[in-house]
């Protein structure tokens, strides 16, 4: 069943009809310009060499010590405006992350960086999904890795299966 604009849907899913295909292309294309996910970041980092971006952990020092992605730069959101010009090359895109989907620190850090003129994306899922997908991370005590959560990394593939 397809719903026409102005038609009354039988259920809440189609109470507002889906966007026209051209509008959907613009919306989802724009979304991908602003977001990436942990699997794509992990693949880029695992490929070796320069991934073409800097990965930025925007959490507190305590959270950083509990676990962070190897190679990430630590820059808490509240310090971005002050320290980014000394730590980051404005010519290199930045990918921000924070704790997880329930945290908007990566979004706030991305906004602060964009206001300074950096090209930026946010890593959806944050550190929580990095660990849940079974990717390695570092703590104050050394390296760590969890078994991949089968809900986020089907059949142990360490990616969302998308």
PDB file of C-alpha atoms in Angstrom:
ATOM      1  CA  UNK A   1       0.000   0.000   0.000  1.00  0.00           C
ATOM      2  CA  UNK A   2       1.345   3.403  -0.917  1.00  0.00           C
ATOM      3  CA  UNK A   3       0.004   6.554   0.589  1.00  0.00           C
ATOM      4  CA  UNK A   4      -0.652   9.632  -1.506  1.00  0.00           C
ATOM      5  CA  UNK A   5       0.014  13.113  -0.096  1.00  0.00           C
ATOM      6  CA  UNK A   6      -3.047  14.233   1.808  1.00  0.00           C
ATOM      7  CA  UNK A   7      -4.402  10.666   2.189  1.00  0.00           C
ATOM      8  CA  UNK A   8      -5.251   9.464   5.680  1.00  0.00           C
ATOM      9  CA  UNK A   9      -3.089   6.522   6.717  1.00  0.00           C
ATOM     10  CA  UNK A  10      -4.492   3.599   8.682  1.00  0.00           C
ATOM     11  CA  UNK A  11      -1.564   3.673  11.141  1.00  0.00           C
ATOM     12  CA  UNK A  12       0.972   6.173  12.536  1.00  0.00           C
ATOM     13  CA  UNK A  13       3.836   5.099  10.238  1.00  0.00           C
ATOM     14  CA  UNK A  14       2.240   6.784   7.256  1.00  0.00           C
ATOM     15  CA  UNK A  15       0.262   9.549   8.999  1.00  0.00           C
ATOM     16  CA  UNK A  16       2.944  11.762   7.490  1.00  0.00           C
ATOM     17  CA  UNK A  17       3.697  10.385   4.017  1.00  0.00           C
ATOM     18  CA  UNK A  18       7.293   9.520   3.084  1.00  0.00           C
ATOM     19  CA  UNK A  19       9.281  12.238   1.352  1.00  0.00           C
ATOM     20  CA  UNK A  20       9.543  12.358  -2.409  1.00  0.00           C
ATOM     21  CA  UNK A  21      12.573  10.409  -3.689  1.00  0.00           C
ATOM     22  CA  UNK A  22      14.486  13.571  -4.634  1.00  0.00           C
ATOM     23  CA  UNK A  23      13.916  15.010  -1.146  1.00  0.00           C
ATOM     24  CA  UNK A  24      15.014  11.708   0.417  1.00  0.00           C
ATOM     25  CA  UNK A  25      18.216  11.733  -1.665  1.00  0.00           C
ATOM     26  CA  UNK A  26      18.995  15.265  -0.471  1.00  0.00           C
ATOM     27  CA  UNK A  27      18.239  14.434   3.168  1.00  0.00           C
ATOM     28  CA  UNK A  28      20.084  11.124   3.421  1.00  0.00           C
ATOM     29  CA  UNK A  29      23.004  12.381   1.350  1.00  0.00           C
ATOM     30  CA  UNK A  30      23.328  15.329   3.706  1.00  0.00           C
ATOM     31  CA  UNK A  31      23.109  13.011   6.721  1.00  0.00           C
ATOM     32  CA  UNK A  32      26.061  10.984   5.444  1.00  0.00           C
ATOM     33  CA  UNK A  33      28.047  14.208   5.004  1.00  0.00           C
ATOM     34  CA  UNK A  34      27.628  14.808   8.749  1.00  0.00           C
ATOM     35  CA  UNK A  35      27.842  11.254  10.148  1.00  0.00           C
ATOM     36  CA  UNK A  36      29.885   8.093   9.965  1.00  0.00           C
ATOM     37  CA  UNK A  37      29.721   4.911  12.020  1.00  0.00           C
ATOM     38  CA  UNK A  38      32.151   2.885  14.098  1.00  0.00           C
ATOM     39  CA  UNK A  39      32.539   0.146  11.489  1.00  0.00           C
ATOM     40  CA  UNK A  40      33.595   2.605   8.811  1.00  0.00           C
ATOM     41  CA  UNK A  41      36.014   4.363  11.176  1.00  0.00           C
ATOM     42  CA  UNK A  42      37.474   1.018  12.267  1.00  0.00           C
ATOM     43  CA  UNK A  43      37.948  -0.062   8.634  1.00  0.00           C
ATOM     44  CA  UNK A  44      39.677   3.221   7.770  1.00  0.00           C
ATOM     45  CA  UNK A  45      42.021   2.948  10.760  1.00  0.00           C
ATOM     46  CA  UNK A  46      42.734  -0.748  10.131  1.00  0.00           C
ATOM     47  CA  UNK A  47      43.676  -0.112   6.502  1.00  0.00           C
ATOM     48  CA  UNK A  48      46.963   1.412   7.663  1.00  0.00           C
ATOM     49  CA  UNK A  49      48.485   4.634   6.509  1.00  0.00           C
ATOM     50  CA  UNK A  50      46.781   7.978   6.778  1.00  0.00           C
ATOM     51  CA  UNK A  51      43.001   7.539   7.057  1.00  0.00           C
ATOM     52  CA  UNK A  52      42.490  11.135   5.876  1.00  0.00           C
ATOM     53  CA  UNK A  53      40.903  12.321   9.118  1.00  0.00           C
ATOM     54  CA  UNK A  54      41.697  12.892  12.788  1.00  0.00           C
ATOM     55  CA  UNK A  55      39.600  10.994  15.314  1.00  0.00           C
ATOM     56  CA  UNK A  56      38.709  13.159  18.316  1.00  0.00           C
ATOM     57  CA  UNK A  57      37.450  11.878  21.672  1.00  0.00           C
ATOM     58  CA  UNK A  58      35.471  14.725  23.242  1.00  0.00           C
ATOM     59  CA  UNK A  59      34.892  13.107  26.663  1.00  0.00           C
ATOM     60  CA  UNK A  60      36.344  13.899  30.072  1.00  0.00           C
ATOM     61  CA  UNK A  61      39.775  12.743  31.240  1.00  0.00           C
ATOM     62  CA  UNK A  62      38.110  10.155  33.481  1.00  0.00           C
ATOM     63  CA  UNK A  63      36.179   8.677  30.560  1.00  0.00           C
ATOM     64  CA  UNK A  64      39.288   8.742  28.360  1.00  0.00           C
ATOM     65  CA  UNK A  65      41.172   6.756  31.013  1.00  0.00           C
ATOM     66  CA  UNK A  66      38.358   4.161  31.171  1.00  0.00           C
ATOM     67  CA  UNK A  67      38.741   3.511  27.457  1.00  0.00           C
ATOM     68  CA  UNK A  68      39.395   5.285  24.172  1.00  0.00           C
ATOM     69  CA  UNK A  69      40.027   4.393  20.550  1.00  0.00           C
ATOM     70  CA  UNK A  70      43.712   3.867  19.709  1.00  0.00           C
ATOM     71  CA  UNK A  71      45.114   6.853  17.842  1.00  0.00           C
ATOM     72  CA  UNK A  72      42.342   9.232  18.897  1.00  0.00           C
ATOM     73  CA  UNK A  73      43.160  12.757  20.034  1.00  0.00           C
ATOM     74  CA  UNK A  74      41.722  13.639  23.431  1.00  0.00           C
ATOM     75  CA  UNK A  75      40.055  17.049  23.475  1.00  0.00           C
ATOM     76  CA  UNK A  76      37.101  17.506  25.848  1.00  0.00           C
ATOM     77  CA  UNK A  77      34.216  19.416  24.312  1.00  0.00           C
ATOM     78  CA  UNK A  78      34.553  22.341  26.744  1.00  0.00           C
ATOM     79  CA  UNK A  79      38.170  22.891  25.612  1.00  0.00           C
ATOM     80  CA  UNK A  80      37.696  22.691  21.832  1.00  0.00           C
ATOM     81  CA  UNK A  81      37.669  26.434  21.166  1.00  0.00           C
ATOM     82  CA  UNK A  82      40.777  26.973  23.295  1.00  0.00           C
ATOM     83  CA  UNK A  83      42.914  24.002  22.253  1.00  0.00           C
ATOM     84  CA  UNK A  84      41.842  22.883  18.766  1.00  0.00           C
ATOM     85  CA  UNK A  85      44.002  25.449  16.935  1.00  0.00           C
ATOM     86  CA  UNK A  86      47.108  24.028  18.665  1.00  0.00           C
ATOM     87  CA  UNK A  87      46.171  20.354  18.226  1.00  0.00           C
ATOM     88  CA  UNK A  88      44.422  20.074  14.873  1.00  0.00           C
ATOM     89  CA  UNK A  89      45.298  20.942  11.286  1.00  0.00           C
ATOM     90  CA  UNK A  90      42.364  22.857   9.766  1.00  0.00           C
ATOM     91  CA  UNK A  91      43.036  21.142   6.411  1.00  0.00           C
ATOM     92  CA  UNK A  92      42.342  17.673   7.867  1.00  0.00           C
ATOM     93  CA  UNK A  93      38.739  16.584   8.515  1.00  0.00           C
ATOM     94  CA  UNK A  94      37.868  15.669  12.099  1.00  0.00           C
ATOM     95  CA  UNK A  95      35.610  12.819  13.252  1.00  0.00           C
ATOM     96  CA  UNK A  96      34.255  13.370  16.760  1.00  0.00           C
ATOM     97  CA  UNK A  97      32.974  10.818  19.245  1.00  0.00           C
ATOM     98  CA  UNK A  98      31.800  10.780  22.833  1.00  0.00           C
ATOM     99  CA  UNK A  99      30.360   8.069  25.054  1.00  0.00           C
ATOM    100  CA  UNK A 100      27.434   6.822  22.963  1.00  0.00           C
ATOM    101  CA  UNK A 101      23.986   7.502  21.568  1.00  0.00           C
ATOM    102  CA  UNK A 102      22.783   8.953  24.867  1.00  0.00           C
ATOM    103  CA  UNK A 103      25.494  11.625  24.874  1.00  0.00           C
ATOM    104  CA  UNK A 104      25.611  14.757  22.730  1.00  0.00           C
ATOM    105  CA  UNK A 105      29.219  15.700  23.527  1.00  0.00           C
ATOM    106  CA  UNK A 106      30.400  14.669  20.058  1.00  0.00           C
ATOM    107  CA  UNK A 107      27.686  16.808  18.476  1.00  0.00           C
ATOM    108  CA  UNK A 108      28.658  19.803  20.611  1.00  0.00           C
ATOM    109  CA  UNK A 109      32.357  19.241  19.824  1.00  0.00           C
ATOM    110  CA  UNK A 110      31.546  18.986  16.105  1.00  0.00           C
ATOM    111  CA  UNK A 111      29.645  22.277  16.290  1.00  0.00           C
ATOM    112  CA  UNK A 112      32.524  23.976  18.128  1.00  0.00           C
ATOM    113  CA  UNK A 113      34.983  22.710  15.511  1.00  0.00           C
ATOM    114  CA  UNK A 114      32.760  23.791  12.609  1.00  0.00           C
ATOM    115  CA  UNK A 115      32.514  27.269  14.149  1.00  0.00           C
ATOM    116  CA  UNK A 116      36.335  27.348  14.061  1.00  0.00           C
ATOM    117  CA  UNK A 117      36.346  26.415  10.364  1.00  0.00           C
ATOM    118  CA  UNK A 118      37.063  22.662  10.588  1.00  0.00           C
ATOM    119  CA  UNK A 119      35.360  20.113   8.342  1.00  0.00           C
ATOM    120  CA  UNK A 120      33.795  17.627  10.723  1.00  0.00           C
ATOM    121  CA  UNK A 121      31.720  14.461  11.011  1.00  0.00           C
ATOM    122  CA  UNK A 122      30.279  12.752  14.061  1.00  0.00           C
ATOM    123  CA  UNK A 123      30.834   9.035  14.674  1.00  0.00           C
ATOM    124  CA  UNK A 124      27.440   7.544  15.477  1.00  0.00           C
ATOM    125  CA  UNK A 125      27.404   5.141  18.407  1.00  0.00           C
ATOM    126  CA  UNK A 126      30.463   6.635  20.048  1.00  0.00           C
ATOM    127  CA  UNK A 127      32.834   4.705  22.255  1.00  0.00           C
ATOM    128  CA  UNK A 128      29.985   2.501  23.522  1.00  0.00           C
ATOM    129  CA  UNK A 129      29.389   0.974  20.108  1.00  0.00           C
ATOM    130  CA  UNK A 130      33.105   0.811  19.344  1.00  0.00           C
ATOM    131  CA  UNK A 131      33.473  -1.483  22.364  1.00  0.00           C
ATOM    132  CA  UNK A 132      30.199  -3.334  21.687  1.00  0.00           C
ATOM    133  CA  UNK A 133      31.313  -4.189  18.152  1.00  0.00           C
ATOM    134  CA  UNK A 134      34.456  -5.780  19.566  1.00  0.00           C
ATOM    135  CA  UNK A 135      37.036  -3.287  18.310  1.00  0.00           C
ATOM    136  CA  UNK A 136      40.203  -2.840  20.395  1.00  0.00           C
ATOM    137  CA  UNK A 137      40.550   0.105  22.744  1.00  0.00           C
ATOM    138  CA  UNK A 138      43.058   1.464  25.212  1.00  0.00           C
ATOM    139  CA  UNK A 139      42.632   2.189  28.906  1.00  0.00           C
ATOM    140  CA  UNK A 140      44.934   3.688  31.497  1.00  0.00           C
ATOM    141  CA  UNK A 141      46.004   0.102  32.268  1.00  0.00           C
ATOM    142  CA  UNK A 142      46.679  -0.878  28.638  1.00  0.00           C
ATOM    143  CA  UNK A 143      44.891  -2.442  25.690  1.00  0.00           C
ATOM    144  CA  UNK A 144      41.486  -4.085  25.956  1.00  0.00           C
ATOM    145  CA  UNK A 145      38.845  -5.653  23.772  1.00  0.00           C
ATOM    146  CA  UNK A 146      35.376  -7.015  24.474  1.00  0.00           C
ATOM    147  CA  UNK A 147      33.666  -9.885  22.747  1.00  0.00           C
ATOM    148  CA  UNK A 148      31.469  -8.447  20.025  1.00  0.00           C
ATOM    149  CA  UNK A 149      27.815  -8.019  20.972  1.00  0.00           C
ATOM    150  CA  UNK A 150      25.803 -10.197  18.533  1.00  0.00           C
ATOM    151  CA  UNK A 151      23.143  -7.471  18.324  1.00  0.00           C
ATOM    152  CA  UNK A 152      25.630  -4.913  16.969  1.00  0.00           C
ATOM    153  CA  UNK A 153      28.056  -7.194  15.147  1.00  0.00           C
ATOM    154  CA  UNK A 154      26.076 -10.124  13.694  1.00  0.00           C
ATOM    155  CA  UNK A 155      27.856 -13.462  13.459  1.00  0.00           C
ATOM    156  CA  UNK A 156      30.979 -11.952  15.024  1.00  0.00           C
ATOM    157  CA  UNK A 157      31.673  -9.798  11.964  1.00  0.00           C
ATOM    158  CA  UNK A 158      32.582  -6.678  13.993  1.00  0.00           C
ATOM    159  CA  UNK A 159      30.302  -4.504  11.893  1.00  0.00           C
ATOM    160  CA  UNK A 160      26.594  -3.764  11.875  1.00  0.00           C
ATOM    161  CA  UNK A 161      25.950  -6.032   8.895  1.00  0.00           C
ATOM    162  CA  UNK A 162      24.620  -3.094   6.902  1.00  0.00           C
TER     163      UNK A 162
END
